[in-house]
Coordinates of C-alpha atoms in Angstrom, one line a residue:
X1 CA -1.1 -38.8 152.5
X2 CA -2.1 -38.8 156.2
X3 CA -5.8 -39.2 157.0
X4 CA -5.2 -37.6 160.9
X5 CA -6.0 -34.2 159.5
X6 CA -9.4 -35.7 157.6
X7 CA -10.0 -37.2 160.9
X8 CA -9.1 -34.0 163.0
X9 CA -11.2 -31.7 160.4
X10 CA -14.5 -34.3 160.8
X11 CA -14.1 -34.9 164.7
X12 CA -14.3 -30.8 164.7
X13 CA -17.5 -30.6 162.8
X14 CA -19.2 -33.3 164.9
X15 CA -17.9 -31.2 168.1
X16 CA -19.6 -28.6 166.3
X17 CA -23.1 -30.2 165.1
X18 CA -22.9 -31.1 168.9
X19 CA -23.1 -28.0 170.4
X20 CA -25.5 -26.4 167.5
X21 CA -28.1 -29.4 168.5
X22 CA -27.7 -28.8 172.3
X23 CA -28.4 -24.9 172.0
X24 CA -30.8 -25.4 169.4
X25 CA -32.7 -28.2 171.5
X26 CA -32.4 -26.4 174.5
X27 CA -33.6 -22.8 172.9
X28 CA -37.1 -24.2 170.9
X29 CA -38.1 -27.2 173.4
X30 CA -39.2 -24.9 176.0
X31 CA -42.5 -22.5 176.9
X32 CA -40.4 -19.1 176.5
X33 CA -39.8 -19.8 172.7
X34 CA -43.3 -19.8 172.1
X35 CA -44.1 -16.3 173.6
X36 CA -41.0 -15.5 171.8
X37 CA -42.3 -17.1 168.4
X38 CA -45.6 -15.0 169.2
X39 CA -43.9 -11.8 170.2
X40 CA -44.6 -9.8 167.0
X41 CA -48.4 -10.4 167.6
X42 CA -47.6 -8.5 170.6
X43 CA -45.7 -5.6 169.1
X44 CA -48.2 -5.7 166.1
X45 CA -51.2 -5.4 169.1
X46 CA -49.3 -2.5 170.7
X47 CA -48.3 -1.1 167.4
X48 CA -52.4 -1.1 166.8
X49 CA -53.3 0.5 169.7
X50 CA -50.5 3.5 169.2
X51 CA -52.0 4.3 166.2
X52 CA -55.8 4.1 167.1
X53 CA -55.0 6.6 169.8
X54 CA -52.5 8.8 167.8
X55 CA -56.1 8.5 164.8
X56 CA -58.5 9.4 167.6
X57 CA -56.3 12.6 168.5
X58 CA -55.6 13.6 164.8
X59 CA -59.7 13.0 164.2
X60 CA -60.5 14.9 167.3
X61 CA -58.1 18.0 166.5
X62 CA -59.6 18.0 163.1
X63 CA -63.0 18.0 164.5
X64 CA -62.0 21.1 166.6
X65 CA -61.2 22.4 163.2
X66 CA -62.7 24.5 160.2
X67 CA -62.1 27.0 157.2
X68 CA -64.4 29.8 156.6
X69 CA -65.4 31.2 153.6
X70 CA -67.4 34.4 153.5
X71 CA -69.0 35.7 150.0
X72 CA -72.3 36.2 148.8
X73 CA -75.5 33.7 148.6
X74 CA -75.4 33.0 145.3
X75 CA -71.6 32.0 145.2
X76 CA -72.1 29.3 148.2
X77 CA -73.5 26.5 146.0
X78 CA -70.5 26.6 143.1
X79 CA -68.1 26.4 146.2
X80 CA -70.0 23.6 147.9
X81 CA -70.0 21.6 144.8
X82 CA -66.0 22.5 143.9
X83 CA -65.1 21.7 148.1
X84 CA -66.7 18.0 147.6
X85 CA -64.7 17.6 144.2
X86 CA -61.6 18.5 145.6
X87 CA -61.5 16.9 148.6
X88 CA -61.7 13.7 146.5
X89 CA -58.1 14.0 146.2
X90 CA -57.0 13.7 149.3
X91 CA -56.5 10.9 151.8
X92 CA -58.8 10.7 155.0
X93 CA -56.4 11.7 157.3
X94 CA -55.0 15.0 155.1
X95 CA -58.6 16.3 154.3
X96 CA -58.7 19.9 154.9
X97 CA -60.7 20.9 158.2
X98 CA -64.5 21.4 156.9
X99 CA -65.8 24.1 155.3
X100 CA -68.1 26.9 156.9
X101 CA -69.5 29.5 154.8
X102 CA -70.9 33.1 155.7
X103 CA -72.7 35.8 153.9
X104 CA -70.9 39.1 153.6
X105 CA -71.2 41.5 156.3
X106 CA -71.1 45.3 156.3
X107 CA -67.3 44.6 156.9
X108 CA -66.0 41.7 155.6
X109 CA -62.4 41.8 156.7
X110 CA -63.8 42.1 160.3
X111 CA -66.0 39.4 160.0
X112 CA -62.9 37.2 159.2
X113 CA -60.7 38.2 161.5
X114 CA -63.7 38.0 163.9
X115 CA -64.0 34.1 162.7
X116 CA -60.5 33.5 164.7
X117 CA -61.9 34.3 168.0
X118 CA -65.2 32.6 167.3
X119 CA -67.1 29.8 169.8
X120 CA -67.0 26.6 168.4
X121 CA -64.1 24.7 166.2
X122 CA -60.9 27.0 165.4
X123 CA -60.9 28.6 162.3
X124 CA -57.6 28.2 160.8
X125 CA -58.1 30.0 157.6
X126 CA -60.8 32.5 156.6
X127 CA -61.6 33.8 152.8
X128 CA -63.2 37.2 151.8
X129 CA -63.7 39.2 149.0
X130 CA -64.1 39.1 145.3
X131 CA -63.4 35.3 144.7
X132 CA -60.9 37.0 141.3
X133 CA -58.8 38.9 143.8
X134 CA -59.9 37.5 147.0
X135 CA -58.0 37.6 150.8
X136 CA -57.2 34.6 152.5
X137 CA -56.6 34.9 156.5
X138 CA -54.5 32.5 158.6
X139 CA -53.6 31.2 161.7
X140 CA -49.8 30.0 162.8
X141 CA -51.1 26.3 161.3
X142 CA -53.1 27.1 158.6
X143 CA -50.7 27.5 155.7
X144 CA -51.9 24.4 153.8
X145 CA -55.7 25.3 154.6
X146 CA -55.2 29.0 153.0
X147 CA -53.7 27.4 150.0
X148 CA -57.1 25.0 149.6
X149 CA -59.1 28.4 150.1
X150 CA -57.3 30.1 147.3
X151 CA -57.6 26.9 145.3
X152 CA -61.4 26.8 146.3
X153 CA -62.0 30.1 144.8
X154 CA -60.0 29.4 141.7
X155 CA -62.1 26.1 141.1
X156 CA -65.8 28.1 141.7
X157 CA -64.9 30.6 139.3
X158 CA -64.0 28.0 137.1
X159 CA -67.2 26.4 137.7
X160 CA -68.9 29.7 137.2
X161 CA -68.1 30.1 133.7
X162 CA -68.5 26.7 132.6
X163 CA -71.6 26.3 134.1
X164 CA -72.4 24.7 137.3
X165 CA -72.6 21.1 135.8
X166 CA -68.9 19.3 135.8
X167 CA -67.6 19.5 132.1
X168 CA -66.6 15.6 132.2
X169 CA -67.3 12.5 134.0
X170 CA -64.1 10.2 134.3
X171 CA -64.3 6.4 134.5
X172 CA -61.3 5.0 136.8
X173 CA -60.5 2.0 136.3
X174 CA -57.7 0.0 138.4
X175 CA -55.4 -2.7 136.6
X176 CA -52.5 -5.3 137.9
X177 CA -49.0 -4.5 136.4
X178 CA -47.4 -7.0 134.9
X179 CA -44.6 -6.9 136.8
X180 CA -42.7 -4.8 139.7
X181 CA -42.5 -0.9 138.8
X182 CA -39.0 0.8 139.3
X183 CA -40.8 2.2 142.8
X184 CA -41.6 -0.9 143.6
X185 CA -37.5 -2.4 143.2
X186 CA -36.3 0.8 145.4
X187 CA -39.6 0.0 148.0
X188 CA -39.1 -3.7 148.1
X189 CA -35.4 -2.8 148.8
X190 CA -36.3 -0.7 151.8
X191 CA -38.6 -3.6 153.0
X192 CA -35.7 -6.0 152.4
X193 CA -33.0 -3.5 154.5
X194 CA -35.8 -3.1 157.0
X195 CA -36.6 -6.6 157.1
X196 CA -32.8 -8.1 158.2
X197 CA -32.4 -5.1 160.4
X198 CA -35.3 -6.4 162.6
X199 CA -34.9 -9.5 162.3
X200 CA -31.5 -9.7 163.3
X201 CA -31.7 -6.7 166.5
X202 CA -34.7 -9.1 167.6
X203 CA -32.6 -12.9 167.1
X204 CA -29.7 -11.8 167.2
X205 CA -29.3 -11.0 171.1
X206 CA -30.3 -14.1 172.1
X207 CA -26.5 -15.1 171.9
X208 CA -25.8 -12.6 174.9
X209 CA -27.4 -13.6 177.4
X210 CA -27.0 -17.0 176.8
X211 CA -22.9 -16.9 176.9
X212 CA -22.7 -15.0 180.0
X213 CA -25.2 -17.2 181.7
X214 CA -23.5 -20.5 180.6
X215 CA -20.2 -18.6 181.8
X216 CA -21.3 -17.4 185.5
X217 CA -22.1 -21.7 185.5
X218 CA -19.0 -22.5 184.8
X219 CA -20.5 -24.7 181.7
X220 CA -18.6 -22.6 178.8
X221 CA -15.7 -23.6 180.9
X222 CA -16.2 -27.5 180.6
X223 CA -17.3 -27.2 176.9
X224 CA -14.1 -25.4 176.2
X225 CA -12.0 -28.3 178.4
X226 CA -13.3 -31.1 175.9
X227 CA -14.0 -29.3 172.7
X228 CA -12.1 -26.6 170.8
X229 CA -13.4 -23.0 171.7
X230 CA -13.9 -21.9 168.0
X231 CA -16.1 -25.0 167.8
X232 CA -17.9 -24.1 170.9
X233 CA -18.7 -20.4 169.7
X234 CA -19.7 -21.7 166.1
X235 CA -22.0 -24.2 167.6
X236 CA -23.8 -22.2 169.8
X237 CA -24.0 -19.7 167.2
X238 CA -25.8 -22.2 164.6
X239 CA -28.1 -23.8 167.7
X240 CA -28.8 -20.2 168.0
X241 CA -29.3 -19.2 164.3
X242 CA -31.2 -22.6 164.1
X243 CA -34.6 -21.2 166.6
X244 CA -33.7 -18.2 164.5
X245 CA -34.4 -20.1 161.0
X246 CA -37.6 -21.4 162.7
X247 CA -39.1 -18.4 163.4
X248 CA -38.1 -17.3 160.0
X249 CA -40.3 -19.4 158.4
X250 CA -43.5 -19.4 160.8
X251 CA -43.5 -15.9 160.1
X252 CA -42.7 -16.1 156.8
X253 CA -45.1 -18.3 155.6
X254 CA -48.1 -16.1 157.1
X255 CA -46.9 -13.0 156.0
X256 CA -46.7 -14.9 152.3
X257 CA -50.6 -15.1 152.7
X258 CA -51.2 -11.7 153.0
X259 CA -52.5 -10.9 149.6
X260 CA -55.0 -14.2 149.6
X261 CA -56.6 -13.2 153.0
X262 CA -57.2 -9.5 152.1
X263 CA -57.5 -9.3 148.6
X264 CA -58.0 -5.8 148.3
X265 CA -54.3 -5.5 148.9
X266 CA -53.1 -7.2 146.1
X267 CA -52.8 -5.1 143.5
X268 CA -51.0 -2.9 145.7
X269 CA -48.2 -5.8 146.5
X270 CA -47.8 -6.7 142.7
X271 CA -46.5 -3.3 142.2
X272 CA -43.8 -4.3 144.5
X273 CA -41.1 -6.8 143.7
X274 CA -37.1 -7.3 143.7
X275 CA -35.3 -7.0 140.6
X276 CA -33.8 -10.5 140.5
X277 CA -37.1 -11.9 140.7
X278 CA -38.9 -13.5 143.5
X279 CA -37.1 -17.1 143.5
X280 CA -33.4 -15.6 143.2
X281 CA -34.7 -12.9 146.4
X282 CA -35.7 -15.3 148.4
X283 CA -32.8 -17.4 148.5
X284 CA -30.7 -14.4 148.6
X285 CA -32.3 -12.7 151.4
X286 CA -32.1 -16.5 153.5
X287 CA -28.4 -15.8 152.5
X288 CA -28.0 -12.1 153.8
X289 CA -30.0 -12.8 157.0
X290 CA -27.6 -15.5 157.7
X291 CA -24.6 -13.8 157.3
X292 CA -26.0 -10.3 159.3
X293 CA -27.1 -12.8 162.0
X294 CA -23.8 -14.5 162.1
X295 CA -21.9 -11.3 162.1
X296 CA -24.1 -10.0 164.7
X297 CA -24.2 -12.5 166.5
X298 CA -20.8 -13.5 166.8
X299 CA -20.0 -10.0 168.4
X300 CA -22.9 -10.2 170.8
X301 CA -21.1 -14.3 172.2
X302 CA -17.6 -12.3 171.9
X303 CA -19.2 -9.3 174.4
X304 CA -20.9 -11.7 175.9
X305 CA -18.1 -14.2 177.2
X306 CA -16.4 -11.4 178.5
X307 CA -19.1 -10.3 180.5
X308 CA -20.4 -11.3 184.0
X309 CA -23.0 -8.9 185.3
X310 CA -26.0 -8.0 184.0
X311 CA -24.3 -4.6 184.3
X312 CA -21.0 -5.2 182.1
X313 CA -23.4 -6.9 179.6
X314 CA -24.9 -3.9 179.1
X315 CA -23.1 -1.4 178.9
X316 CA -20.7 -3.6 176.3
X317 CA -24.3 -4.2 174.5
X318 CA -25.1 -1.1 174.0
X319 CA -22.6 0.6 171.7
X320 CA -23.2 -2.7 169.0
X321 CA -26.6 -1.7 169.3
X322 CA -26.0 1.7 168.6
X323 CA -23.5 0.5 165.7
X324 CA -26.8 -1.2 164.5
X325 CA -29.4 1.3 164.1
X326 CA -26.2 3.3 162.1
X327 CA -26.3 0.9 159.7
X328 CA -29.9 0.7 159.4
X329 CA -30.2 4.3 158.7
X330 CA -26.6 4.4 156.2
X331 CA -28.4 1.1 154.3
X332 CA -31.9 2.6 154.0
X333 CA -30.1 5.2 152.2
X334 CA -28.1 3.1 150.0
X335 CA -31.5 1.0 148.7
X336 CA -32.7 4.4 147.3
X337 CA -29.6 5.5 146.3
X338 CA -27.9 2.4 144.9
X339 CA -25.5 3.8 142.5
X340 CA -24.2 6.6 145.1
X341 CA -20.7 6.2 146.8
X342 CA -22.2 5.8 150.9
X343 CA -24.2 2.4 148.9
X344 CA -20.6 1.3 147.2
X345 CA -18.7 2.0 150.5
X346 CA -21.9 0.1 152.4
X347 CA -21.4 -2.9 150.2
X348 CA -18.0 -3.4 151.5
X349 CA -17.9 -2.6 155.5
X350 CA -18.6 -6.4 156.2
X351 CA -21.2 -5.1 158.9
X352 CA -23.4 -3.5 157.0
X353 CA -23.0 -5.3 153.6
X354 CA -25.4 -8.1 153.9
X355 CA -28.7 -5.1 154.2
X356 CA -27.0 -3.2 151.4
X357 CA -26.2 -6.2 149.3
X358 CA -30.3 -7.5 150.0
X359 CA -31.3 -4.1 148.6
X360 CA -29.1 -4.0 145.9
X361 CA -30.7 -7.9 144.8
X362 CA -34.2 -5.4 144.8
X363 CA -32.7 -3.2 142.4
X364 CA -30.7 -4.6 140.1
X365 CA -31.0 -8.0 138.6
X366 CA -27.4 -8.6 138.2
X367 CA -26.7 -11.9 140.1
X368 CA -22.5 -12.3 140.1
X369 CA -21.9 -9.8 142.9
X370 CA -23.7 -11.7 145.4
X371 CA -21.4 -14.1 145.1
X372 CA -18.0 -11.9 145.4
X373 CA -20.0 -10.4 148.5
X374 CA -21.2 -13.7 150.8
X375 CA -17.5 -15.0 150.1
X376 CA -16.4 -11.8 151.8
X377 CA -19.2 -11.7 154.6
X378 CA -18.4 -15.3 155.2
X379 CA -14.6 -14.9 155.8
X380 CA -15.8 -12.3 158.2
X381 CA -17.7 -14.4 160.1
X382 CA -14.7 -16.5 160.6
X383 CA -12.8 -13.6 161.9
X384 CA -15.5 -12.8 164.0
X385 CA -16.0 -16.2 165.5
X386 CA -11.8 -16.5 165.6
X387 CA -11.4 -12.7 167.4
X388 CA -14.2 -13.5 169.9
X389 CA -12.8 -17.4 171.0
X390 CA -9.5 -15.8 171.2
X391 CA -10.4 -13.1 173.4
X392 CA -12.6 -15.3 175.8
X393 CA -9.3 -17.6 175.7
X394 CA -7.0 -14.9 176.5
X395 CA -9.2 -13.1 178.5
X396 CA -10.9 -14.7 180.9
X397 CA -10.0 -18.4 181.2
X398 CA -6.4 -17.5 181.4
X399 CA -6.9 -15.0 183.8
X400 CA -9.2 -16.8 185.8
X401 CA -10.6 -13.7 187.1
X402 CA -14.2 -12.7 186.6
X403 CA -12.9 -8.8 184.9
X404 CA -13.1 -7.9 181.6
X405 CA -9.4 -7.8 179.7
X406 CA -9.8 -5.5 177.0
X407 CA -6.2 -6.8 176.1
X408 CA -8.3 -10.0 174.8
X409 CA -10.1 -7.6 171.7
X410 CA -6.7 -6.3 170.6
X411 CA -4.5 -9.3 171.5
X412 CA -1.3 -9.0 173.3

């Protein structure tokens, strides 16, 4: 039997490792990585500040805001007392505006409506009446408001009869599940879908830039003279997904510390949790981010050695990204909907089957699909990598000119 293949196959995957080390040496052992390593602080920083200013308008408008209830003296207290009781139930930021209460007038409907065009914060709902039959007055944006009103009165007059004392006091008590509730598989697989999806539109594009760059050069062209192209693209492609693994990890392992430094969430991540359980996720969501990132990124070096402006580069990025966000939103749907045909049909478009197949490790802790499913997103990858060294071959280094052949994509 002739060793020159052995030889051949090994010489290939040192051309390979090569390449990989030279991309992945020449990606992390520089300044930019770290601001790039440290660019979720920023977006986290930026994210903060959206939502302190989006909080100090919703606080202010609700400030500006206020429900009026008009009935007799004697009523006010048994409402006061059933307002601060209800508005137990609901979140900070959905509390109903606060409550103003008036004594009855000679005309009570009047004095509503006349509540509207008060000085002062906007009414947006206004009660009168006898509280058993009473009328409830609202604005274009006080729907939900008049429905507390009408609840308010039903909870006074209940209050009424019972006395004004509450009939019970309860005692609530909050426990740790044992382990991950069916919410928590379908939220843990939305995490998981959301998860790749930025990680991969944020690593991902690295690959484009750097294979036009290395092209306008002239370097992809002296790689490609003493090394196969398929190795070439492959090795970049791992240098790349190499930085990639890196700031996997730094990022993983804070975010893994989340419930120690603020143990007041805890409780609240135990009731989230994959399926599988949390050794077999991990490993399999290592798995899926690999493959979406190779998939990914293979297009993005095929686009990218066939660009040479900034301008070609993107407008031929712009359509994968768009193809991108589609799959986000079809695979979000598929993790809470994992028996449905778009999650079935999701599992097998190579694209978008490494988020569907992550989600489906969340909710279901069957373990033999995943490996019928990274066979199949790893002979894509190959056909990836093959269909973008071929086009750059036929392309562009064939040609010699610096314009895009299309025929390269389709073959001739």
């Amino acid at each position: 039997m002739s060793t020159a293949p052995i030889s051949n196959r090994r010489r290939l995957i040192r051309q390979t490792l090569t390449i990989a080390r030279r991309d992945f040496t020449a990606t992390v052992f520089t300044p930019t990585f770290l601001v790039f390593l440290l660019s979720p602080v920023f977006m986290l920083v930026f994210g903060v500040i959206g939502g302190f200013g989006a909080n100090s308008i919703t606080s202010g408008s609700i400030e500006k805001e206020r429900i009026v209830a008009i009935l007799p003296l004697a009523q006010q207290p048994a409402m006061q007392a059933a307002d601060a009781r209800l508005r137990r139930l609901f979140a900070s930021a959905d509390r109903p505006p606060a409550l103003v209460m008036f004594t009855p007038a000679v005309d009570p409907g009047k004095q509503a409506r006349d509540s509207f065009n008060a000085r002062g914060p906007d009414a947006t709902a206004a009660l009168y009446g006898d509280l058993r039959a009473p009328v409830v007055l609202y604005g274009g944006q006080g729907g939900r408001d008049a429905s507390y009103l009408a609840e308010l009165a039903e909870s006074t007059l209940r209050a009424q009869s019972s006395g004004a004392a509450p009939v019970s006091t309860a005692e609530l008590v909050s426990i740790a599940r044992a382990r991950p509730s069916r919410s928590g598989h379908n939220q843990a697989a939305y995490f998981t879908v959301f998860g790749i999806f930025f990680l991969t539109l944020l690593l991902a594009g690295q690959a484009v830039g750097t294979m036009t760059e290395e092209r306008n050069n002239k370097v992809i062209e002296v790689l490609a003279a003493a090394v196969p192209l398929e190795a070439v693209f492959l090795g970049k492609l791992l240098g790349m997904f190499g930085s990639a693994v890196l700031f996997l990890a730094f990022w993983a392992t804070l975010v893994s510390q989340i419930g120690t430094l603020i143990p007041q969430v805890a409780p609240a991540i135990h009731e989230i949790g994959p399926a599988v359980g949390m050794p077999a996720f991990a490993l399999l969501f290592f798995a899926y981010f690999a493959m979406a990132y190779m998939l990914l990124g293979g297009v993005f070096l095929g686009v990218g050695a066939q660009a040479t402006t900034p301008r070609e580069l993107q407008m031929l990025s712009l359509p994968i990204t768009i193809l991108q966000m589609a799959i986000f939103g079809v695979a979000s749907y598929a993790a809470a909907r994992p028996d449905s045909w778009v999650a079935i049909a999701a599992e097998i478009f190579p694209f978008s089957s490494p988020y569907t197949m992550a989600a489906r490790a969340a909710n279901s802790s069957e373990l033999w699909p995943h490996v019928v499913a990274l066979a199949w997103q790893l002979l894509w990858v190959g056909i990836v990598i093959t269909v973008g060294a071929r086009a750059f071959r036929r392309g562009v280094l064939q040609s010699g000119s610096g314009k895009i052949n299309w025929k390269g994509f389709i073959g001739r």
